[in-house]
Amino acid sequence: MNPRREPISSVNETIGETPLVHVHAAPDDVPVYTKLESFNPGASIKDRIGKYMLERMLERGDIEPGGTIIEPTAGNTGIGIAIAAGQLDLEAVFVVPERFSVEKQQLMRALGADVINTPSEEGMGYAIDRAHELAAELDNAAVPQQFSNPLNTETHRETTAPEIDDALDGEIGAVVVGCGTGGTLMGLAEYFLEHDPDTHIVAVEPEGSAYREFFGEDVDHEAYKTEGIGTHDIETNDLFDPELIDAIETVPDRETHEEMSRLAAEEGHLVASSSAANSVAARAVAQRIDRGDLDVPYDSVVTIFPDSAERYLSKGVYRSYEEWES
Ligand code: PMP
């Protein structure tokens, strides 16, 4: 968001500085704040890593201007990278498992990128391997690989976290954020734990996802409709450091679906499923603090709304639970 009333030279400069807003359905004494990442030009949190990773990779010489960025992505990262690549004289190619939203793939193509689909049943691990194979066939190509690139985490430690810190004068008790790659939560955790090691850090995942396997728990892997968070293969989640986590909140799709509708109807937030899961989990943590069941350095909870519902209308996110497709 550009807080200045002055013209600026490129969309890349409008990335970040998003608003932090109260979630109203929180206990009076334990406010929940959420960062509205749909205010970015590509309408998601992933614009941040697109810009940050490509700028650092160009600086380091990982890729030269005119080169090709190849990324395995569920979509939002593709849009973020496509926007940044277009402004930084780079080509972009994305490897996307079929099941992800058609809207996102159309937007990536509109931004000038190529999209290659892989079979949904092969999962994200296969898309990652395909991206590396394609990069090996080209000169001057690089795979940022958001699932293992420390620049993903660094983006949030250097941009998202200080913005939240500033807005709340450092008074953050708990950070409750859904994990896809885990980059957002890890970046926030690293920053806030350095400022106060007692900050309570909670990962959020849909029911059926396997992040709990990091803690040695057995998980019944099941398909879930919530998009953008969760994992079925923790081997691909290189950035996730269980040592930084105090708890995992598991949110069933049904609760997420109800919260998506509630956030729109009662609070004016046209946000998607990962935002709603974050909201359910953040409110639960706030209630625990309010009841005195959880001690945190400040009575406040921070979460993230990573993107907007418009990107998923074709999947029926605002229709009945049964009509919402996975
Ligand atoms: N929500 C949505 C809609 C996303 O696309 C993503 C990224 N996969 C996330 C949440 C999770 O962010 P991260 O990868 O930083 O864990």
Short mmCIF file of N, CA, C and O and ligand atoms in Angstrom, two decimals, residues 44-46 49 74-77 104 146-147 152 156 177-185 211 227-229 272-275 278 305-307 312, ligand 1:
data_model
loop_
_atom_site.label_atom_id
_atom_site.label_comp_id
_atom_site.label_asym_id
_atom_site.label_seq_id
_atom_site.Cartn_x
_atom_site.Cartn_y
_atom_site.Cartn_z
N SER A 44 -2.24 -10.74 -2.92
CA SER A 44 -1.91 -11.74 -1.89
C SER A 44 -0.57 -11.43 -1.24
O SER A 44 0.23 -10.64 -1.75
N ILE A 45 -0.34 -12.14 -0.14
CA ILE A 45 0.91 -11.99 0.63
C ILE A 45 2.13 -12.36 -0.20
O ILE A 45 3.24 -11.94 0.08
N LYS A 46 1.92 -13.18 -1.24
CA LYS A 46 3.04 -13.71 -2.01
C LYS A 46 3.72 -12.66 -2.90
O LYS A 46 4.80 -12.90 -3.41
N ILE A 49 7.14 -11.99 -1.36
CA ILE A 49 8.30 -12.86 -1.62
C ILE A 49 8.72 -12.78 -3.08
O ILE A 49 9.89 -12.92 -3.40
N ALA A 74 1.38 -23.11 -6.15
CA ALA A 74 -0.07 -23.29 -6.13
C ALA A 74 -0.79 -22.09 -6.71
O ALA A 74 -2.00 -22.11 -6.86
N GLY A 75 -0.09 -21.04 -7.00
CA GLY A 75 -0.74 -19.92 -7.67
C GLY A 75 -0.36 -18.55 -7.16
O GLY A 75 0.15 -17.75 -7.93
N ASN A 76 -0.60 -18.26 -5.89
CA ASN A 76 -0.34 -16.90 -5.43
C ASN A 76 1.13 -16.52 -5.59
O ASN A 76 1.43 -15.39 -5.98
N THR A 77 2.02 -17.46 -5.33
CA THR A 77 3.45 -17.15 -5.50
C THR A 77 3.75 -16.87 -6.96
O THR A 77 4.56 -16.01 -7.29
N LYS A 104 -6.24 -18.20 -10.56
CA LYS A 104 -4.84 -17.86 -10.34
C LYS A 104 -4.02 -18.14 -11.60
O LYS A 104 -3.15 -17.36 -11.97
N GLN A 146 10.24 -21.64 -3.30
CA GLN A 146 9.73 -21.03 -2.06
C GLN A 146 9.69 -22.01 -0.88
O GLN A 146 9.72 -21.58 0.26
N PHE A 147 9.62 -23.33 -1.17
CA PHE A 147 9.51 -24.31 -0.07
C PHE A 147 10.82 -24.49 0.69
O PHE A 147 10.82 -24.96 1.81
N ASN A 152 12.51 -16.69 1.44
CA ASN A 152 11.07 -16.65 1.70
C ASN A 152 10.85 -16.21 3.16
O ASN A 152 10.14 -15.23 3.44
N HIS A 156 9.60 -12.10 5.24
CA HIS A 156 8.64 -11.78 6.29
C HIS A 156 9.33 -11.25 7.54
O HIS A 156 8.78 -10.41 8.26
N VAL A 177 -0.56 -18.22 12.73
CA VAL A 177 -0.54 -18.09 11.26
C VAL A 177 -0.47 -19.46 10.59
O VAL A 177 0.32 -20.32 11.01
N GLY A 178 -1.26 -19.64 9.53
CA GLY A 178 -1.28 -20.87 8.76
C GLY A 178 0.00 -21.07 7.98
O GLY A 178 0.62 -20.11 7.53
N CYS A 179 0.37 -22.34 7.82
CA CYS A 179 1.61 -22.67 7.12
C CYS A 179 1.35 -23.44 5.84
O CYS A 179 0.72 -24.51 5.86
N GLY A 180 1.81 -22.87 4.73
CA GLY A 180 1.89 -23.60 3.47
C GLY A 180 3.35 -24.00 3.35
O GLY A 180 3.75 -25.09 3.74
N THR A 181 4.18 -23.07 2.87
CA THR A 181 5.63 -23.28 2.96
C THR A 181 6.10 -23.10 4.40
O THR A 181 7.16 -23.59 4.77
N GLY A 182 5.35 -22.33 5.17
CA GLY A 182 5.79 -21.96 6.53
C GLY A 182 6.60 -20.67 6.54
O GLY A 182 6.96 -20.18 7.62
N GLY A 183 6.87 -20.10 5.37
CA GLY A 183 7.71 -18.90 5.30
C GLY A 183 7.17 -17.73 6.11
O GLY A 183 7.91 -17.05 6.82
N THR A 184 5.85 -17.50 5.99
CA THR A 184 5.27 -16.35 6.71
C THR A 184 5.46 -16.54 8.21
O THR A 184 5.98 -15.65 8.90
N LEU A 185 5.04 -17.70 8.74
CA LEU A 185 5.11 -17.90 10.19
C LEU A 185 6.56 -17.92 10.68
O LEU A 185 6.88 -17.33 11.71
N TYR A 211 1.25 -31.38 9.30
CA TYR A 211 2.31 -30.65 10.01
C TYR A 211 2.62 -31.26 11.37
O TYR A 211 3.74 -31.19 11.87
N GLU A 227 -7.36 -23.83 1.01
CA GLU A 227 -6.31 -23.73 -0.01
C GLU A 227 -5.16 -22.82 0.44
O GLU A 227 -5.40 -21.72 0.93
N GLY A 228 -3.95 -23.29 0.26
CA GLY A 228 -2.77 -22.45 0.52
C GLY A 228 -2.03 -22.82 1.78
O GLY A 228 -0.87 -22.44 1.96
N ILE A 229 -2.68 -23.56 2.69
CA ILE A 229 -1.99 -23.99 3.91
C ILE A 229 -2.11 -25.51 4.06
O ILE A 229 -2.95 -26.14 3.44
N ALA A 272 -10.33 -15.37 1.77
CA ALA A 272 -10.46 -16.78 1.37
C ALA A 272 -10.24 -17.73 2.54
O ALA A 272 -10.18 -17.31 3.70
N SER A 273 -10.12 -19.03 2.19
CA SER A 273 -10.18 -20.05 3.24
C SER A 273 -9.00 -20.00 4.21
O SER A 273 -9.20 -20.21 5.41
N SER A 274 -7.78 -19.72 3.72
CA SER A 274 -6.66 -19.72 4.68
C SER A 274 -6.82 -18.58 5.67
O SER A 274 -6.45 -18.71 6.84
N SER A 275 -7.40 -17.45 5.23
CA SER A 275 -7.65 -16.33 6.15
C SER A 275 -8.66 -16.75 7.21
O SER A 275 -8.51 -16.44 8.40
N ASN A 278 -7.13 -19.02 9.72
CA ASN A 278 -6.30 -18.21 10.63
C ASN A 278 -7.17 -17.48 11.64
O ASN A 278 -6.81 -17.36 12.82
N PHE A 305 -4.42 -12.30 7.00
CA PHE A 305 -5.38 -12.71 5.96
C PHE A 305 -4.61 -12.68 4.63
O PHE A 305 -4.41 -11.61 4.05
N PRO A 306 -4.14 -13.86 4.16
CA PRO A 306 -3.19 -13.87 3.03
C PRO A 306 -3.75 -13.44 1.68
O PRO A 306 -3.02 -12.92 0.85
N ASP A 307 -5.06 -13.69 1.43
CA ASP A 307 -5.58 -13.28 0.11
C ASP A 307 -7.10 -13.15 0.13
O ASP A 307 -7.72 -13.28 1.20
N TYR A 312 -11.45 -17.32 -5.62
CA TYR A 312 -11.97 -18.68 -5.46
C TYR A 312 -13.48 -18.76 -5.69
O TYR A 312 -14.10 -19.75 -5.32
N1 PMP B 1 -2.69 -18.66 2.28
C1 PMP B 1 -2.62 -18.68 0.93
C2 PMP B 1 -3.86 -18.34 0.16
C3 PMP B 1 -1.43 -19.03 0.29
O1 PMP B 1 -1.37 -19.07 -1.06
C4 PMP B 1 -0.31 -19.37 1.07
C5 PMP B 1 0.96 -19.82 0.41
N2 PMP B 1 0.94 -21.17 0.01
C6 PMP B 1 -0.42 -19.35 2.46
C7 PMP B 1 -1.63 -18.97 3.02
C8 PMP B 1 0.69 -19.79 3.38
O2 PMP B 1 1.84 -18.98 3.37
P1 PMP B 1 3.27 -19.60 3.60
O3 PMP B 1 3.65 -20.32 2.35
O4 PMP B 1 4.14 -18.42 3.85
O5 PMP B 1 3.21 -20.55 4.75
#
